[in-house]
mmCIF file of C-alpha atoms in Angstrom:
data_model
loop_
_atom_site.group_PDB
_atom_site.id
_atom_site.type_symbol
_atom_site.label_atom_id
_atom_site.label_comp_id
_atom_site.label_asym_id
_atom_site.label_seq_id
_atom_site.Cartn_x
_atom_site.Cartn_y
_atom_site.Cartn_z
ATOM 1 C CA MET A 10 -10.108 5.935 10.666
ATOM 2 C CA SER A 11 -9.821 7.802 7.354
ATOM 3 C CA ARG A 12 -12.111 10.693 6.626
ATOM 4 C CA GLY A 13 -15.027 10.381 4.158
ATOM 5 C CA SER A 14 -15.848 7.908 1.425
ATOM 6 C CA TRP A 15 -13.293 8.631 -1.251
ATOM 7 C CA TRP A 16 -11.234 5.591 -0.186
ATOM 8 C CA PRO A 17 -13.966 3.078 -1.316
ATOM 9 C CA ARG A 18 -14.121 4.987 -4.590
ATOM 10 C CA MET A 19 -10.434 4.592 -4.848
ATOM 11 C CA ALA A 20 -10.938 0.779 -4.642
ATOM 12 C CA MET A 21 -12.595 1.038 -7.919
ATOM 13 C CA VAL A 22 -9.581 3.099 -9.373
ATOM 14 C CA VAL A 23 -7.309 0.287 -7.972
ATOM 15 C CA GLY A 24 -9.475 -2.245 -9.777
ATOM 16 C CA LEU A 25 -8.723 -0.297 -12.994
ATOM 17 C CA ILE A 26 -5.019 -0.151 -12.173
ATOM 18 C CA VAL A 27 -5.041 -3.879 -11.754
ATOM 19 C CA SER A 28 -6.454 -4.261 -15.259
ATOM 20 C CA GLY A 29 -3.640 -2.146 -16.650
ATOM 21 C CA THR A 30 -5.261 1.193 -16.769
ATOM 22 C CA ALA A 31 -3.212 4.049 -15.100
ATOM 23 C CA CYS A 32 -4.686 7.066 -13.324
ATOM 24 C CA ASP A 33 -4.197 10.234 -15.187
ATOM 25 C CA SER A 34 -4.168 13.541 -13.376
ATOM 26 C CA GLY A 35 -5.018 15.271 -16.630
ATOM 27 C CA ASP A 36 -1.616 16.991 -16.863
ATOM 28 C CA GLY A 37 0.200 14.100 -18.496
ATOM 29 C CA GLN A 38 1.345 12.542 -15.203
ATOM 30 C CA THR A 39 0.367 9.038 -14.438
ATOM 31 C CA ALA A 40 0.855 6.492 -11.739
ATOM 32 C CA SER A 41 -0.202 2.888 -11.559
ATOM 33 C CA GLY A 42 0.160 0.142 -8.980
ATOM 34 C CA SER A 43 -2.230 -2.620 -7.983
ATOM 35 C CA GLY A 44 -3.775 -3.968 -4.884
ATOM 36 C CA SER A 45 -6.820 -5.355 -3.248
ATOM 37 C CA ALA A 46 -10.172 -3.816 -3.826
ATOM 38 C CA SER A 47 -10.992 -4.511 -0.169
ATOM 39 C CA VAL A 48 -10.659 -1.886 2.474
ATOM 40 C CA ALA A 49 -8.406 -2.942 5.494
ATOM 41 C CA GLY A 50 -9.657 -2.410 8.925
ATOM 42 C CA ALA A 51 -7.966 0.165 11.133
ATOM 43 C CA GLY A 52 -4.633 -1.127 12.134
ATOM 44 C CA GLU A 53 -4.554 -3.833 9.530
ATOM 45 C CA CYS A 54 -1.705 -3.668 6.801
ATOM 46 C CA SER A 55 -2.946 -4.139 3.299
ATOM 47 C CA PRO A 56 0.063 -4.011 0.910
ATOM 48 C CA VAL A 57 -0.286 -2.463 -2.397
ATOM 49 C CA GLY A 58 1.379 -3.682 -5.667
ATOM 50 C CA THR A 59 2.764 -6.934 -4.316
ATOM 51 C CA GLU A 60 3.166 -8.431 -7.813
ATOM 52 C CA LEU A 61 5.317 -5.493 -8.949
ATOM 53 C CA GLU A 62 7.566 -5.486 -5.951
ATOM 54 C CA GLU A 63 10.110 -8.053 -7.196
ATOM 55 C CA ALA A 64 10.615 -5.897 -10.348
ATOM 56 C CA ALA A 65 10.926 -2.559 -8.434
ATOM 57 C CA ASP A 66 13.715 -0.424 -9.752
ATOM 58 C CA GLU A 67 14.058 1.267 -6.392
ATOM 59 C CA THR A 68 12.905 0.749 -2.636
ATOM 60 C CA VAL A 69 12.392 3.849 -0.537
ATOM 61 C CA ALA A 70 12.019 3.704 3.337
ATOM 62 C CA VAL A 71 9.666 6.272 4.702
ATOM 63 C CA GLU A 72 8.631 6.645 8.426
ATOM 64 C CA LEU A 73 5.147 7.769 9.391
ATOM 65 C CA ASP A 74 4.829 9.445 12.749
ATOM 66 C CA GLU A 75 2.747 11.896 14.486
ATOM 67 C CA TYR A 76 2.269 14.106 12.331
ATOM 68 C CA ALA A 77 5.172 13.933 9.734
ATOM 69 C CA PHE A 78 6.838 11.824 7.195
ATOM 70 C CA ASN A 79 10.588 11.187 7.465
ATOM 71 C CA PRO A 80 11.862 12.131 4.959
ATOM 72 C CA ALA A 81 9.497 14.914 4.145
ATOM 73 C CA ILE A 82 10.757 15.094 0.440
ATOM 74 C CA ILE A 83 11.428 11.814 -1.417
ATOM 75 C CA GLU A 84 13.209 11.854 -4.876
ATOM 76 C CA VAL A 85 13.136 8.820 -7.022
ATOM 77 C CA ALA A 86 13.518 7.928 -10.772
ATOM 78 C CA ALA A 87 10.494 7.151 -12.859
ATOM 79 C CA GLY A 88 9.627 3.467 -12.946
ATOM 80 C CA THR A 89 8.463 0.811 -10.514
ATOM 81 C CA VAL A 90 9.076 2.146 -6.964
ATOM 82 C CA THR A 91 8.364 0.316 -3.650
ATOM 83 C CA PHE A 92 7.628 2.477 -0.592
ATOM 84 C CA GLU A 93 8.593 0.601 2.579
ATOM 85 C CA ALA A 94 6.278 2.527 5.034
ATOM 86 C CA GLU A 95 7.128 2.077 8.767
ATOM 87 C CA ASN A 96 4.535 3.437 11.272
ATOM 88 C CA ILE A 97 6.774 4.538 14.085
ATOM 89 C CA GLY A 98 3.935 6.497 15.781
ATOM 90 C CA THR A 99 1.334 5.553 18.194
ATOM 91 C CA GLU A 100 -1.526 6.086 15.906
ATOM 92 C CA ASP A 101 -2.774 4.605 12.563
ATOM 93 C CA HIS A 102 -1.297 6.202 9.436
ATOM 94 C CA GLU A 103 -1.704 5.998 5.737
ATOM 95 C CA LEU A 104 0.485 6.951 2.718
ATOM 96 C CA ALA A 105 -1.486 8.832 0.153
ATOM 97 C CA PHE A 106 -0.239 10.591 -3.091
ATOM 98 C CA LEU A 107 -1.822 13.356 -5.130
ATOM 99 C CA PRO A 108 -0.359 13.544 -8.697
ATOM 100 C CA GLY A 109 0.528 16.965 -9.882
ATOM 101 C CA GLY A 110 1.617 18.223 -6.465
ATOM 102 C CA GLY A 111 0.229 21.199 -4.653
ATOM 103 C CA GLU A 112 -2.339 21.349 -1.881
ATOM 104 C CA VAL A 113 -4.744 18.548 -1.070
ATOM 105 C CA PRO A 114 -8.182 19.966 -1.968
ATOM 106 C CA VAL A 115 -10.271 20.698 1.213
ATOM 107 C CA THR A 116 -13.911 21.810 1.449
ATOM 108 C CA ASP A 117 -15.399 22.864 4.840
ATOM 109 C CA GLY A 118 -12.234 21.605 6.553
ATOM 110 C CA ALA A 119 -12.352 18.153 5.149
ATOM 111 C CA PRO A 120 -10.546 16.737 2.215
ATOM 112 C CA ASP A 121 -12.606 17.042 -0.996
ATOM 113 C CA GLU A 122 -13.358 13.525 -1.937
ATOM 114 C CA ASP A 123 -14.496 14.080 -5.281
ATOM 115 C CA ALA A 124 -11.620 16.512 -6.259
ATOM 116 C CA LEU A 125 -9.192 13.823 -4.939
ATOM 117 C CA ALA A 126 -10.679 11.080 -7.000
ATOM 118 C CA GLU A 127 -10.795 13.342 -10.192
ATOM 119 C CA ALA A 128 -7.050 14.262 -9.678
ATOM 120 C CA GLY A 129 -6.193 10.367 -9.484
ATOM 121 C CA ALA A 130 -5.071 10.278 -5.746
ATOM 122 C CA PHE A 131 -3.880 6.845 -4.757
ATOM 123 C CA GLU A 132 -2.991 5.510 -1.299
ATOM 124 C CA LEU A 133 -1.675 2.713 0.951
ATOM 125 C CA GLU A 134 -4.442 2.277 3.454
ATOM 126 C CA ALA A 135 -4.287 3.230 7.153
ATOM 127 C CA PHE A 136 -2.296 0.707 9.161
ATOM 128 C CA GLY A 137 -1.279 0.363 12.778
ATOM 129 C CA ALA A 138 1.584 1.586 15.014
ATOM 130 C CA GLY A 139 4.660 -0.518 14.880
ATOM 131 C CA GLN A 140 3.843 -2.089 11.592
ATOM 132 C CA THR A 141 5.686 -1.752 8.306
ATOM 133 C CA CYS A 142 3.666 -1.919 5.033
ATOM 134 C CA ASN A 143 4.813 -1.852 1.390
ATOM 135 C CA ALA A 144 3.245 -0.235 -1.595
ATOM 136 C CA THR A 145 4.704 -0.473 -5.036
ATOM 137 C CA TYR A 146 3.608 1.727 -7.907
ATOM 138 C CA GLU A 147 4.481 2.615 -11.515
ATOM 139 C CA LEU A 148 5.444 6.266 -11.344
ATOM 140 C CA GLU A 149 5.702 8.629 -14.148
ATOM 141 C CA PRO A 150 7.901 11.797 -13.776
ATOM 142 C CA GLY A 151 6.384 14.735 -11.982
ATOM 143 C CA SER A 152 5.582 16.129 -8.537
ATOM 144 C CA TYR A 153 3.157 14.300 -6.179
ATOM 145 C CA THR A 154 1.866 15.531 -2.817
ATOM 146 C CA MET A 155 2.271 12.873 -0.036
ATOM 147 C CA PHE A 156 -0.255 13.151 2.794
ATOM 148 C CA CYS A 157 -2.235 11.281 5.599
ATOM 149 C CA ILE A 158 -5.849 11.985 6.278
ATOM 150 C CA VAL A 159 -6.454 9.697 9.231
ATOM 151 C CA GLU A 160 -8.500 11.547 11.854
ATOM 152 C CA THR A 161 -7.435 11.963 15.408
ATOM 153 C CA ALA A 162 -9.805 11.207 18.291
ATOM 154 C CA ASP A 163 -10.909 14.832 18.340
ATOM 155 C CA GLY A 164 -11.865 14.769 14.579
ATOM 156 C CA GLU A 165 -8.861 16.648 13.055
ATOM 157 C CA THR A 166 -7.019 14.927 10.136
ATOM 158 C CA HIS A 167 -3.311 14.233 10.279
ATOM 159 C CA LEU A 168 -3.059 16.379 7.295
ATOM 160 C CA THR A 169 -4.395 19.506 8.981
ATOM 161 C CA LEU A 170 -1.860 18.784 11.670
ATOM 162 C CA GLY A 171 1.051 18.907 9.134
ATOM 163 C CA MET A 172 1.362 15.403 7.750
ATOM 164 C CA GLN A 173 2.165 16.256 4.314
ATOM 165 C CA GLY A 174 5.269 15.915 2.100
ATOM 166 C CA GLU A 175 6.467 15.702 -1.440
ATOM 167 C CA LEU A 176 7.385 12.957 -3.864
ATOM 168 C CA ARG A 177 9.408 14.045 -6.753
ATOM 169 C CA VAL A 178 9.728 11.626 -9.669
ATOM 170 C CA GLN A 179 12.572 12.368 -12.208
#
């Protein structure tokens, strides 16, 4: 299960994205996509940006495993991009992005929900082992940190166990 309550806040941001507003990280980089404002239950795939998928300029396959992304660095052209995320692990995973790159903000060992929301972080909600789930976004040029903050049974996040990568948009 994802840590904290910033994901429900992101549902509001996704609602803005659906209406045509893009998330802005404050440094001129934007990303937009669309998806349901509902939060999927653990193990349930909730695709993002399905209405954009047919028009995608590029589709990128990414595997989610304990506790890594493969590939760890993804390079794409700016525009409409579909991420075909396959959970090859045994735990739930999610695919989240932080515009501007850099470290995911952490306070007291947990992701800083307010800072993530302010930075315009967006995500494909957690989904179960053996599933493939798609997310399609309009991406502006720049660097994005790719991460997963699903918690393990002992309360550690996948991020703290090394589940982080980089998305480079040219």
